[in-house]
CSV table of C-alpha atoms in Angstrom, one decimal:
chain,number,residue,atom,x,y,z
A,37,MET,CA,108.4,74.0,-127.9
A,38,GLU,CA,109.3,74.2,-131.6
A,39,TYR,CA,111.8,76.6,-133.0
A,40,TYR,CA,112.4,78.0,-136.5
A,41,ALA,CA,115.6,79.3,-138.1
A,42,GLY,CA,116.0,81.9,-140.7
A,43,ILE,CA,119.3,82.4,-142.5
A,44,ASP,CA,120.2,85.4,-144.6
A,45,VAL,CA,122.9,84.0,-146.9
A,46,SER,CA,125.8,86.0,-148.1
A,47,LEU,CA,129.0,84.8,-149.8
A,48,LYS,CA,131.3,84.9,-146.8
A,49,GLU,CA,129.0,85.1,-143.7
A,50,SER,CA,125.4,84.3,-143.0
A,51,SER,CA,123.1,85.7,-140.3
A,52,VAL,CA,121.1,83.1,-138.4
A,53,CYS,CA,118.1,84.0,-136.4
A,54,ILE,CA,116.3,81.4,-134.2
A,55,VAL,CA,112.7,82.1,-133.1
A,56,ASP,CA,110.2,80.2,-131.0
A,57,ALA,CA,106.7,79.2,-132.1
A,58,LYS,CA,105.4,82.6,-131.0
A,59,GLY,CA,108.0,84.5,-133.1
A,60,LYS,CA,110.1,85.6,-130.2
A,61,ILE,CA,113.8,85.8,-131.1
A,62,VAL,CA,115.8,83.5,-128.9
A,63,ARG,CA,119.2,83.5,-130.7
A,64,GLU,CA,121.0,85.6,-133.3
A,65,VAL,CA,124.5,84.8,-134.7
A,66,LYS,CA,126.7,85.2,-137.7
A,67,VAL,CA,128.5,82.2,-139.0
A,68,ALA,CA,130.7,81.4,-142.0
A,69,SER,CA,128.7,80.6,-145.1
A,70,GLU,CA,129.9,77.0,-145.3
A,71,PRO,CA,127.7,73.9,-145.0
A,72,GLU,CA,129.9,72.3,-142.4
A,73,THR,CA,129.8,75.4,-140.2
A,74,LEU,CA,126.0,75.6,-140.4
A,75,VAL,CA,125.6,71.9,-139.6
A,76,ARG,CA,127.9,72.2,-136.6
A,77,TYR,CA,126.0,75.2,-135.4
A,78,PHE,CA,122.6,73.5,-135.5
A,79,ASP,CA,124.0,70.3,-134.0
A,80,ALA,CA,125.3,72.3,-131.0
A,81,LEU,CA,122.2,74.4,-130.7
A,82,GLU,CA,120.3,72.0,-128.4
A,83,LEU,CA,116.9,73.5,-129.5
A,84,PRO,CA,114.4,71.4,-131.6
A,85,VAL,CA,114.5,73.4,-134.9
A,86,CYS,CA,111.6,72.1,-137.0
A,87,ARG,CA,112.3,74.2,-140.1
A,88,ILE,CA,115.3,76.1,-141.5
A,89,GLY,CA,114.6,78.8,-144.2
A,90,LEU,CA,117.4,80.3,-146.2
A,91,GLU,CA,117.0,83.6,-148.0
A,92,ALA,CA,119.5,83.9,-150.8
A,93,GLY,CA,120.2,86.0,-153.8
A,94,ARG,CA,120.6,85.0,-157.4
A,95,GLU,CA,124.0,83.4,-156.9
A,96,ASP,CA,124.2,79.6,-156.5
A,97,HIS,CA,126.1,79.6,-153.2
A,98,HIS,CA,122.9,78.8,-151.2
A,99,ARG,CA,122.5,75.4,-153.1
A,100,ASP,CA,125.6,74.0,-151.4
A,101,LEU,CA,124.3,75.2,-148.0
A,102,VAL,CA,120.9,73.6,-148.5
A,103,ALA,CA,122.5,70.4,-149.8
A,104,GLY,CA,124.8,70.2,-146.8
A,105,LEU,CA,121.9,70.8,-144.4
A,106,HIS,CA,119.9,68.0,-146.1
A,107,VAL,CA,122.8,65.6,-145.9
A,108,ALA,CA,122.8,66.2,-142.1
A,109,ALA,CA,119.0,65.5,-142.1
A,110,LEU,CA,118.2,69.1,-141.2
A,111,PRO,CA,114.9,70.5,-142.6
A,112,ALA,CA,116.1,73.3,-144.8
A,113,ILE,CA,114.3,75.1,-147.6
A,114,ALA,CA,115.5,78.1,-149.7
A,115,GLN,CA,113.7,81.3,-150.7
A,116,ILE,CA,115.4,83.0,-153.7
A,117,ASP,CA,115.4,86.8,-153.7
A,118,ASP,CA,115.0,88.0,-157.2
A,119,GLY,CA,116.4,91.4,-156.3
A,120,VAL,CA,113.3,93.3,-157.1
A,121,ALA,CA,111.6,95.0,-154.2
A,122,GLU,CA,107.8,95.7,-154.4
A,123,LEU,CA,108.5,99.4,-154.5
A,124,ASP,CA,110.5,98.9,-157.7
A,125,ARG,CA,107.5,97.6,-159.6
A,126,PRO,CA,105.1,99.9,-161.5
């Protein structure tokens, strides 16, 4: 079975959620927002994660995380939150 990871990135700590192909949550954890910490977490996970999506704000901190995951050959992509919710738009 394939698994997917979503990471909500904050400056100090990031929330990681692992789901299976049906969308069922199989793991949730908070880890330090450091590339090395995330790489160690995924290396120890023992689940075949086929995609890692990071949701980040406007700050550039997520770039280091994505770069660190790529160096470790982990399939990471970033979604940048522009800070504007749909309800804020006219």
